[in-house]
mmCIF file of N, CA and C in Angstrom:
data_model
loop_
_atom_site.group_PDB
_atom_site.id
_atom_site.type_symbol
_atom_site.label_atom_id
_atom_site.label_comp_id
_atom_site.label_asym_id
_atom_site.label_seq_id
_atom_site.Cartn_x
_atom_site.Cartn_y
_atom_site.Cartn_z
ATOM 1 N N GLN A 22 -6.597 -36.530 25.135
ATOM 2 C CA GLN A 22 -6.444 -38.109 25.000
ATOM 3 C C GLN A 22 -6.032 -38.671 23.319
ATOM 4 N N VAL A 23 -4.829 -39.376 23.576
ATOM 5 C CA VAL A 23 -4.816 -39.740 21.829
ATOM 6 C C VAL A 23 -4.857 -41.527 21.886
ATOM 7 N N GLN A 24 -5.474 -42.165 21.190
ATOM 8 C CA GLN A 24 -5.446 -43.291 20.775
ATOM 9 C C GLN A 24 -4.833 -43.778 19.456
ATOM 10 N N LEU A 25 -4.053 -44.925 19.599
ATOM 11 C CA LEU A 25 -3.082 -45.394 18.598
ATOM 12 C C LEU A 25 -3.610 -46.866 18.650
ATOM 13 N N VAL A 26 -4.099 -47.349 17.643
ATOM 14 C CA VAL A 26 -4.379 -48.627 16.965
ATOM 15 C C VAL A 26 -3.448 -49.121 15.819
ATOM 16 N N GLU A 27 -2.722 -50.366 16.206
ATOM 17 C CA GLU A 27 -1.932 -50.757 15.449
ATOM 18 C C GLU A 27 -2.494 -51.849 14.547
ATOM 19 N N SER A 28 -2.269 -52.199 13.104
ATOM 20 C CA SER A 28 -2.888 -53.645 12.295
ATOM 21 C C SER A 28 -1.653 -53.799 11.251
ATOM 22 N N GLY A 29 -1.725 -55.000 10.914
ATOM 23 C CA GLY A 29 -0.897 -55.362 10.138
ATOM 24 C C GLY A 29 0.262 -56.632 10.534
ATOM 25 N N GLY A 30 0.087 -56.838 11.520
ATOM 26 C CA GLY A 30 0.999 -58.044 11.890
ATOM 27 C C GLY A 30 0.737 -59.068 11.370
ATOM 28 N N GLY A 31 1.659 -60.300 11.579
ATOM 29 C CA GLY A 31 1.160 -61.803 11.232
ATOM 30 C C GLY A 31 2.451 -62.570 11.183
ATOM 31 N N SER A 32 2.212 -63.840 10.379
ATOM 32 C CA SER A 32 3.560 -64.560 10.374
ATOM 33 C C SER A 32 3.906 -64.312 8.619
ATOM 34 N N VAL A 33 5.153 -64.732 8.388
ATOM 35 C CA VAL A 33 5.460 -64.662 7.276
ATOM 36 C C VAL A 33 6.972 -65.223 7.366
ATOM 37 N N GLN A 34 7.562 -65.923 6.088
ATOM 38 C CA GLN A 34 8.893 -66.587 5.968
ATOM 39 C C GLN A 34 9.858 -65.628 5.863
ATOM 40 N N ALA A 35 11.164 -66.243 6.520
ATOM 41 C CA ALA A 35 12.411 -65.030 5.910
ATOM 42 C C ALA A 35 12.409 -64.682 4.802
ATOM 43 N N GLY A 36 12.670 -63.350 4.665
ATOM 44 C CA GLY A 36 12.678 -62.916 3.062
ATOM 45 C C GLY A 36 11.344 -62.042 2.826
ATOM 46 N N GLY A 37 10.388 -62.583 3.451
ATOM 47 C CA GLY A 37 9.116 -61.775 2.879
ATOM 48 C C GLY A 37 8.777 -60.279 3.581
ATOM 49 N N SER A 38 7.550 -59.846 3.313
ATOM 50 C CA SER A 38 7.626 -58.548 3.574
ATOM 51 C C SER A 38 6.116 -58.604 4.364
ATOM 52 N N LEU A 39 6.212 -57.189 5.318
ATOM 53 C CA LEU A 39 4.725 -56.839 6.051
ATOM 54 C C LEU A 39 4.605 -55.316 5.756
ATOM 55 N N ARG A 40 3.726 -55.247 5.961
ATOM 56 C CA ARG A 40 3.248 -53.478 6.156
ATOM 57 C C ARG A 40 2.385 -53.083 7.546
ATOM 58 N N LEU A 41 2.904 -52.563 8.309
ATOM 59 C CA LEU A 41 2.126 -52.464 9.682
ATOM 60 C C LEU A 41 1.349 -51.140 9.339
ATOM 61 N N SER A 42 0.379 -50.738 10.045
ATOM 62 C CA SER A 42 -0.290 -49.630 10.129
ATOM 63 C C SER A 42 -0.524 -49.238 11.437
ATOM 64 N N CYS A 43 -0.911 -47.794 11.798
ATOM 65 C CA CYS A 43 -0.905 -47.280 12.784
ATOM 66 C C CYS A 43 -2.076 -45.860 12.764
ATOM 67 N N VAL A 44 -3.101 -46.181 13.384
ATOM 68 C CA VAL A 44 -4.236 -44.970 13.195
ATOM 69 C C VAL A 44 -4.302 -44.294 14.664
ATOM 70 N N ALA A 45 -4.091 -42.879 14.273
ATOM 71 C CA ALA A 45 -4.233 -42.191 15.406
ATOM 72 C C ALA A 45 -5.516 -41.404 15.750
ATOM 73 N N SER A 46 -6.087 -41.512 16.779
ATOM 74 C CA SER A 46 -7.569 -40.687 16.943
ATOM 75 C C SER A 46 -7.264 -39.828 17.999
ATOM 76 N N GLY A 47 -8.528 -39.067 18.414
ATOM 77 C CA GLY A 47 -8.324 -38.294 19.406
ATOM 78 C C GLY A 47 -7.622 -36.904 19.239
ATOM 79 N N TYR A 48 -6.708 -36.188 20.274
ATOM 80 C CA TYR A 48 -6.040 -35.094 19.943
ATOM 81 C C TYR A 48 -4.915 -35.253 19.027
ATOM 82 N N SER A 49 -4.956 -36.177 17.704
ATOM 83 C CA SER A 49 -3.775 -36.128 17.040
ATOM 84 C C SER A 49 -3.218 -35.440 16.366
ATOM 85 N N TYR A 50 -3.621 -33.834 16.112
ATOM 86 C CA TYR A 50 -3.429 -32.752 15.728
ATOM 87 C C TYR A 50 -2.067 -32.458 16.350
ATOM 88 N N SER A 51 -1.894 -32.567 17.700
ATOM 89 C CA SER A 51 -0.823 -32.237 18.543
ATOM 90 C C SER A 51 0.174 -33.280 18.458
ATOM 91 N N ILE A 52 0.203 -34.133 17.351
ATOM 92 C CA ILE A 52 1.454 -35.031 17.610
ATOM 93 C C ILE A 52 2.356 -34.656 16.325
ATOM 94 N N TYR A 53 3.515 -34.640 16.684
ATOM 95 C CA TYR A 53 4.687 -33.976 15.819
ATOM 96 C C TYR A 53 5.472 -34.977 15.501
ATOM 97 N N CYS A 54 5.700 -36.158 16.239
ATOM 98 C CA CYS A 54 6.565 -37.465 15.990
ATOM 99 C C CYS A 54 6.217 -38.517 16.424
ATOM 100 N N LYS A 55 6.288 -39.444 15.486
ATOM 101 C CA LYS A 55 5.668 -40.701 15.673
ATOM 102 C C LYS A 55 6.802 -42.065 15.383
ATOM 103 N N GLY A 56 6.663 -42.934 15.830
ATOM 104 C CA GLY A 56 7.782 -43.954 15.762
ATOM 105 C C GLY A 56 6.830 -45.803 15.948
ATOM 106 N N TRP A 57 8.063 -46.283 15.594
ATOM 107 C CA TRP A 57 7.674 -48.003 15.707
ATOM 108 C C TRP A 57 8.828 -48.306 16.834
ATOM 109 N N PHE A 58 8.441 -49.101 17.715
ATOM 110 C CA PHE A 58 9.122 -49.780 18.751
ATOM 111 C C PHE A 58 9.079 -51.267 18.471
ATOM 112 N N ARG A 59 9.935 -52.142 18.865
ATOM 113 C CA ARG A 59 9.453 -53.710 19.072
ATOM 114 C C ARG A 59 10.002 -54.325 20.249
ATOM 115 N N GLN A 60 9.419 -55.407 20.615
ATOM 116 C CA GLN A 60 10.096 -55.899 22.123
ATOM 117 C C GLN A 60 9.897 -57.423 21.577
ATOM 118 N N ALA A 61 11.060 -58.284 21.406
ATOM 119 C CA ALA A 61 11.108 -59.538 21.610
ATOM 120 C C ALA A 61 11.168 -60.457 22.637
ATOM 121 N N PRO A 62 10.581 -61.641 22.907
ATOM 122 C CA PRO A 62 10.578 -62.171 24.120
ATOM 123 C C PRO A 62 12.073 -62.325 24.990
ATOM 124 N N GLY A 63 12.030 -61.792 26.106
ATOM 125 C CA GLY A 63 12.894 -61.872 26.999
ATOM 126 C C GLY A 63 14.065 -60.557 26.543
ATOM 127 N N LYS A 64 13.767 -59.582 25.501
ATOM 128 C CA LYS A 64 14.628 -58.515 25.461
ATOM 129 C C LYS A 64 13.914 -57.253 25.896
ATOM 130 N N GLU A 65 14.784 -56.103 25.693
ATOM 131 C CA GLU A 65 14.148 -54.969 25.851
ATOM 132 C C GLU A 65 13.324 -54.538 24.870
ATOM 133 N N ARG A 66 12.640 -53.253 25.156
ATOM 134 C CA ARG A 66 11.841 -52.567 23.833
ATOM 135 C C ARG A 66 13.183 -51.845 23.263
ATOM 136 N N GLU A 67 12.953 -51.834 21.838
ATOM 137 C CA GLU A 67 14.131 -51.086 21.373
ATOM 138 C C GLU A 67 13.212 -50.227 19.954
ATOM 139 N N GLU A 68 13.745 -48.953 19.799
ATOM 140 C CA GLU A 68 13.361 -48.255 18.756
ATOM 141 C C GLU A 68 13.636 -48.571 17.379
ATOM 142 N N VAL A 69 12.585 -48.742 16.607
ATOM 143 C CA VAL A 69 12.943 -49.226 15.018
ATOM 144 C C VAL A 69 12.961 -48.041 14.118
ATOM 145 N N ALA A 70 12.184 -46.849 14.148
ATOM 146 C CA ALA A 70 12.331 -45.783 13.693
ATOM 147 C C ALA A 70 11.384 -44.991 13.983
ATOM 148 N N ARG A 71 11.665 -43.701 13.419
ATOM 149 C CA ARG A 71 10.944 -42.523 14.030
ATOM 150 C C ARG A 71 10.613 -41.505 12.944
ATOM 151 N N ILE A 72 9.632 -40.637 12.623
ATOM 152 C CA ILE A 72 9.182 -39.760 11.556
ATOM 153 C C ILE A 72 8.408 -38.702 12.428
ATOM 154 N N GLU A 73 9.216 -37.272 11.788
ATOM 155 C CA GLU A 73 8.624 -36.216 12.123
ATOM 156 C C GLU A 73 7.494 -36.043 11.154
ATOM 157 N N THR A 74 6.767 -34.811 11.518
ATOM 158 C CA THR A 74 5.727 -34.304 10.448
ATOM 159 C C THR A 74 6.291 -33.611 9.342
ATOM 160 N N ASP A 75 7.565 -33.423 9.613
ATOM 161 C CA ASP A 75 8.243 -32.699 8.281
ATOM 162 C C ASP A 75 8.813 -33.567 7.416
ATOM 163 N N GLY A 76 8.771 -34.925 8.023
ATOM 164 C CA GLY A 76 9.140 -36.004 7.150
ATOM 165 C C GLY A 76 10.767 -36.671 7.178
ATOM 166 N N ASP A 77 11.448 -35.928 8.408
ATOM 167 C CA ASP A 77 12.488 -36.454 8.755
ATOM 168 C C ASP A 77 12.427 -37.937 9.140
ATOM 169 N N THR A 78 13.207 -38.609 8.937
ATOM 170 C CA THR A 78 13.130 -40.048 9.342
ATOM 171 C C THR A 78 14.620 -40.594 9.876
ATOM 172 N N THR A 79 14.423 -41.364 10.975
ATOM 173 C CA THR A 79 15.692 -41.972 11.752
ATOM 174 C C THR A 79 15.437 -43.737 11.912
ATOM 175 N N TYR A 80 16.385 -44.433 11.347
ATOM 176 C CA TYR A 80 16.075 -45.752 11.544
ATOM 177 C C TYR A 80 17.220 -46.576 12.590
ATOM 178 N N ALA A 81 16.901 -47.537 13.178
ATOM 179 C CA ALA A 81 17.889 -48.335 13.898
ATOM 180 C C ALA A 81 18.621 -49.184 12.494
ATOM 181 N N ASP A 82 19.707 -49.173 13.300
ATOM 182 C CA ASP A 82 20.910 -49.911 12.282
ATOM 183 C C ASP A 82 20.289 -51.363 11.853
ATOM 184 N N SER A 83 19.717 -51.682 12.688
ATOM 185 C CA SER A 83 19.486 -53.375 12.490
ATOM 186 C C SER A 83 18.224 -53.383 11.594
ATOM 187 N N VAL A 84 17.467 -52.132 10.807
ATOM 188 C CA VAL A 84 16.545 -52.180 9.947
ATOM 189 C C VAL A 84 16.807 -51.128 8.766
ATOM 190 N N LYS A 85 18.059 -50.778 8.676
ATOM 191 C CA LYS A 85 18.289 -49.647 7.556
ATOM 192 C C LYS A 85 18.156 -50.286 6.337
ATOM 193 N N GLY A 86 17.554 -49.952 5.267
ATOM 194 C CA GLY A 86 17.732 -50.444 4.092
ATOM 195 C C GLY A 86 16.599 -51.520 3.785
ATOM 196 N N ARG A 87 15.860 -52.216 4.955
ATOM 197 C CA ARG A 87 14.870 -53.044 4.845
ATOM 198 C C ARG A 87 13.481 -52.476 5.210
ATOM 199 N N PHE A 88 13.326 -51.456 6.233
ATOM 200 C CA PHE A 88 12.238 -51.048 6.821
ATOM 201 C C PHE A 88 12.262 -49.657 6.141
ATOM 202 N N THR A 89 10.804 -49.145 6.183
ATOM 203 C CA THR A 89 10.564 -47.907 5.749
ATOM 204 C C THR A 89 9.438 -47.119 6.330
ATOM 205 N N ILE A 90 9.368 -46.003 7.229
ATOM 206 C CA ILE A 90 8.580 -45.396 7.760
ATOM 207 C C ILE A 90 7.800 -44.420 7.332
ATOM 208 N N SER A 91 6.469 -44.318 7.129
ATOM 209 C CA SER A 91 6.129 -43.085 6.436
ATOM 210 C C SER A 91 4.605 -42.868 7.083
ATOM 211 N N LEU A 92 4.371 -41.541 6.465
ATOM 212 C CA LEU A 92 2.866 -41.187 7.081
ATOM 213 C C LEU A 92 2.045 -41.204 6.137
ATOM 214 N N GLY A 93 0.694 -41.296 6.307
ATOM 215 C CA GLY A 93 -0.362 -41.412 5.177
ATOM 216 C C GLY A 93 -0.517 -39.801 4.800
ATOM 217 N N SER A 94 -1.394 -39.778 4.012
ATOM 218 C CA SER A 94 -2.004 -38.505 3.254
ATOM 219 C C SER A 94 -2.469 -37.148 4.560
ATOM 220 N N THR A 95 -2.954 -37.953 5.169
ATOM 221 C CA THR A 95 -3.618 -37.244 6.233
ATOM 222 C C THR A 95 -3.085 -36.970 7.444
ATOM 223 N N LYS A 96 -1.616 -37.996 7.817
ATOM 224 C CA LYS A 96 -0.837 -37.855 8.682
ATOM 225 C C LYS A 96 -1.488 -38.415 9.828
ATOM 226 N N ASP A 97 -2.502 -38.721 9.785
ATOM 227 C CA ASP A 97 -3.165 -39.519 10.925
ATOM 228 C C ASP A 97 -2.598 -40.981 11.060
ATOM 229 N N THR A 98 -2.401 -41.414 9.731
ATOM 230 C CA THR A 98 -2.079 -43.023 9.766
ATOM 231 C C THR A 98 -0.283 -43.196 9.666
ATOM 232 N N LEU A 99 0.205 -43.857 10.450
ATOM 233 C CA LEU A 99 1.592 -44.086 10.280
ATOM 234 C C LEU A 99 1.826 -45.682 9.873
ATOM 235 N N TYR A 100 2.876 -45.775 8.661
ATOM 236 C CA TYR A 100 2.942 -47.314 8.276
ATOM 237 C C TYR A 100 4.559 -47.466 8.608
ATOM 238 N N LEU A 101 4.411 -48.896 8.534
ATOM 239 C CA LEU A 101 6.065 -49.371 8.523
ATOM 240 C C LEU A 101 6.106 -50.544 7.369
ATOM 241 N N GLN A 102 6.838 -50.341 6.475
ATOM 242 C CA GLN A 102 7.027 -50.968 5.307
ATOM 243 C C GLN A 102 8.056 -52.212 5.580
ATOM 244 N N MET A 103 8.060 -53.445 5.850
ATOM 245 C CA MET A 103 9.041 -54.354 6.379
ATOM 246 C C MET A 103 9.375 -54.958 5.266
ATOM 247 N N ASN A 104 10.737 -54.956 4.733
ATOM 248 C CA ASN A 104 11.156 -56.060 3.748
ATOM 249 C C ASN A 104 12.120 -57.185 4.155
ATOM 250 N N SER A 105 12.251 -57.756 3.358
ATOM 251 C CA SER A 105 13.430 -58.869 3.649
ATOM 252 C C SER A 105 13.406 -59.360 5.087
ATOM 253 N N LEU A 106 12.502 -59.692 5.704
ATOM 254 C CA LEU A 106 12.197 -59.893 7.306
ATOM 255 C C LEU A 106 13.139 -61.107 7.413
ATOM 256 N N GLN A 107 13.752 -61.173 8.538
ATOM 257 C CA GLN A 107 14.671 -62.323 9.035
ATOM 258 C C GLN A 107 13.941 -62.628 10.444
ATOM 259 N N PRO A 108 14.122 -63.918 10.882
ATOM 260 C CA PRO A 108 13.757 -64.480 12.086
ATOM 261 C C PRO A 108 14.115 -63.590 13.311
ATOM 262 N N GLU A 109 15.254 -62.556 13.248
ATOM 263 C CA GLU A 109 15.449 -61.828 14.402
ATOM 264 C C GLU A 109 14.474 -60.736 14.729
ATOM 265 N N ASP A 110 13.773 -60.564 13.429
ATOM 266 C CA ASP A 110 12.665 -59.162 13.415
ATOM 267 C C ASP A 110 11.433 -59.642 14.112
ATOM 268 N N THR A 111 11.224 -60.854 14.556
ATOM 269 C CA THR A 111 10.089 -61.458 15.181
ATOM 270 C C THR A 111 10.125 -60.775 16.709
ATOM 271 N N ALA A 112 8.671 -60.169 16.918
ATOM 272 C CA ALA A 112 8.557 -59.379 18.075
ATOM 273 C C ALA A 112 7.187 -58.785 17.995
ATOM 274 N N VAL A 113 6.816 -58.304 19.195
ATOM 275 C CA VAL A 113 5.734 -57.358 19.206
ATOM 276 C C VAL A 113 5.824 -56.097 18.726
ATOM 277 N N TYR A 114 5.787 -55.484 17.788
ATOM 278 C CA TYR A 114 5.715 -54.042 17.302
ATOM 279 C C TYR A 114 4.682 -53.211 17.698
ATOM 280 N N TYR A 115 5.167 -52.011 18.129
ATOM 281 C CA TYR A 115 4.449 -50.974 19.037
ATOM 282 C C TYR A 115 4.146 -49.732 18.145
ATOM 283 N N CYS A 116 3.179 -49.021 18.006
ATOM 284 C CA CYS A 116 3.361 -47.848 17.528
ATOM 285 C C CYS A 116 3.217 -46.582 18.767
ATOM 286 N N ALA A 117 4.008 -45.560 18.698
ATOM 287 C CA ALA A 117 4.154 -44.708 19.529
ATOM 288 C C ALA A 117 4.202 -43.349 18.749
ATOM 289 N N ALA A 118 3.929 -42.342 19.992
ATOM 290 C CA ALA A 118 3.664 -40.806 19.439
ATOM 291 C C ALA A 118 4.223 -40.081 20.708
ATOM 292 N N VAL A 119 4.846 -38.913 20.328
ATOM 293 C CA VAL A 119 5.170 -37.970 21.122
ATOM 294 C C VAL A 119 4.023 -36.449 21.231
ATOM 295 N N VAL A 120 2.983 -36.955 21.914
ATOM 296 C CA VAL A 120 2.099 -35.939 22.020
ATOM 297 C C VAL A 120 2.380 -34.509 22.568
ATOM 298 N N GLY A 121 2.401 -33.614 21.891
ATOM 299 C CA GLY A 121 2.188 -32.373 22.363
ATOM 300 C C GLY A 121 3.769 -31.823 22.318
ATOM 301 N N GLY A 122 4.580 -32.496 21.314
ATOM 302 C CA GLY A 122 6.018 -32.350 21.391
ATOM 303 C C GLY A 122 6.526 -32.842 20.109
ATOM 304 N N TYR A 123 7.682 -32.488 19.964
ATOM 305 C CA TYR A 123 8.704 -33.263 18.698
ATOM 306 C C TYR A 123 9.499 -34.252 19.044
ATOM 307 N N CYS A 124 10.508 -34.700 18.194
ATOM 308 C CA CYS A 124 11.004 -36.121 18.585
ATOM 309 C C CYS A 124 12.012 -35.934 19.778
ATOM 310 N N ASP A 125 12.802 -34.775 20.240
ATOM 311 C CA ASP A 125 13.413 -34.446 21.059
ATOM 312 C C ASP A 125 12.922 -34.897 22.295
ATOM 313 N N ARG A 126 11.549 -35.145 22.475
ATOM 314 C CA ARG A 126 10.771 -35.513 23.570
ATOM 315 C C ARG A 126 10.526 -36.940 23.609
ATOM 316 N N PRO A 127 10.241 -37.322 25.088
ATOM 317 C CA PRO A 127 10.129 -38.986 25.066
ATOM 318 C C PRO A 127 8.962 -39.143 24.428
ATOM 319 N N PHE A 128 8.597 -40.352 24.157
ATOM 320 C CA PHE A 128 7.429 -40.743 23.507
ATOM 321 C C PHE A 128 6.442 -41.193 24.839
ATOM 322 N N ASN A 129 5.120 -40.670 24.640
ATOM 323 C CA ASN A 129 4.184 -40.722 25.824
ATOM 324 C C ASN A 129 2.910 -41.258 25.487
ATOM 325 N N SER A 130 2.753 -41.786 24.231
ATOM 326 C CA SER A 130 1.530 -42.206 24.026
ATOM 327 C C SER A 130 1.738 -43.636 23.011
ATOM 328 N N TRP A 131 1.105 -44.927 23.510
ATOM 329 C CA TRP A 131 1.428 -45.975 23.004
ATOM 330 C C TRP A 131 0.274 -47.014 22.684
ATOM 331 N N GLY A 132 0.436 -47.770 21.543
ATOM 332 C CA GLY A 132 -0.520 -48.660 20.882
ATOM 333 C C GLY A 132 -0.581 -49.786 21.860
ATOM 334 N N GLN A 133 -1.281 -50.675 21.599
ATOM 335 C CA GLN A 133 -1.561 -52.483 22.003
ATOM 336 C C GLN A 133 -0.388 -53.118 21.660
ATOM 337 N N GLY A 134 -0.014 -53.008 20.288
ATOM 338 C CA GLY A 134 1.155 -53.800 19.671
ATOM 339 C C GLY A 134 0.404 -54.785 18.879
ATOM 340 N N THR A 135 1.315 -55.087 17.907
ATOM 341 C CA THR A 135 0.787 -56.139 17.058
ATOM 342 C C THR A 135 2.239 -57.189 16.923
ATOM 343 N N GLN A 136 1.527 -58.486 16.624
ATOM 344 C CA GLN A 136 2.655 -59.470 16.863
ATOM 345 C C GLN A 136 3.169 -59.754 15.531
ATOM 346 N N VAL A 137 4.522 -59.661 15.174
ATOM 347 C CA VAL A 137 5.224 -60.016 13.736
ATOM 348 C C VAL A 137 6.213 -61.365 14.119
ATOM 349 N N THR A 138 5.735 -62.397 13.404
ATOM 350 C CA THR A 138 6.853 -63.621 13.421
ATOM 351 C C THR A 138 7.034 -64.049 12.351
ATOM 352 N N VAL A 139 8.383 -64.413 12.199
ATOM 353 C CA VAL A 139 9.258 -64.591 10.944
ATOM 354 C C VAL A 139 9.906 -65.924 11.364
ATOM 355 N N SER A 140 9.732 -66.950 10.405
ATOM 356 C CA SER A 140 10.165 -68.164 10.360
ATOM 357 C C SER A 140 11.274 -68.265 9.428
ATOM 358 N N SER A 141 12.173 -69.151 10.004
ATOM 359 C CA SER A 141 13.294 -69.323 8.868
ATOM 360 C C SER A 141 13.141 -70.530 7.937
#
């Protein structure tokens, strides 16, 4: 069993920055791929970024150059640094992991989500 707990959401004005964190506990040693997803009201959940334990990263086109995904020194913590935030970034952000596999497999563990609101 893996638990993912996000923190760091909040409200910010356009152009501002936020950093989200996600701490994994439980069988976290079996996680080789982590990611961030978001879901805005009335929209489907979309992947924002993912990172493998070797450091390879992938970003959605909409956040490239503005968001940075990274792992903490122990790799149990996942970060999402969000700069130049825009109102369209407003959403609930979810931490996710592939437990027991790499990024070629579906994400199968999810956090509870943290709200990010960007005002114009």
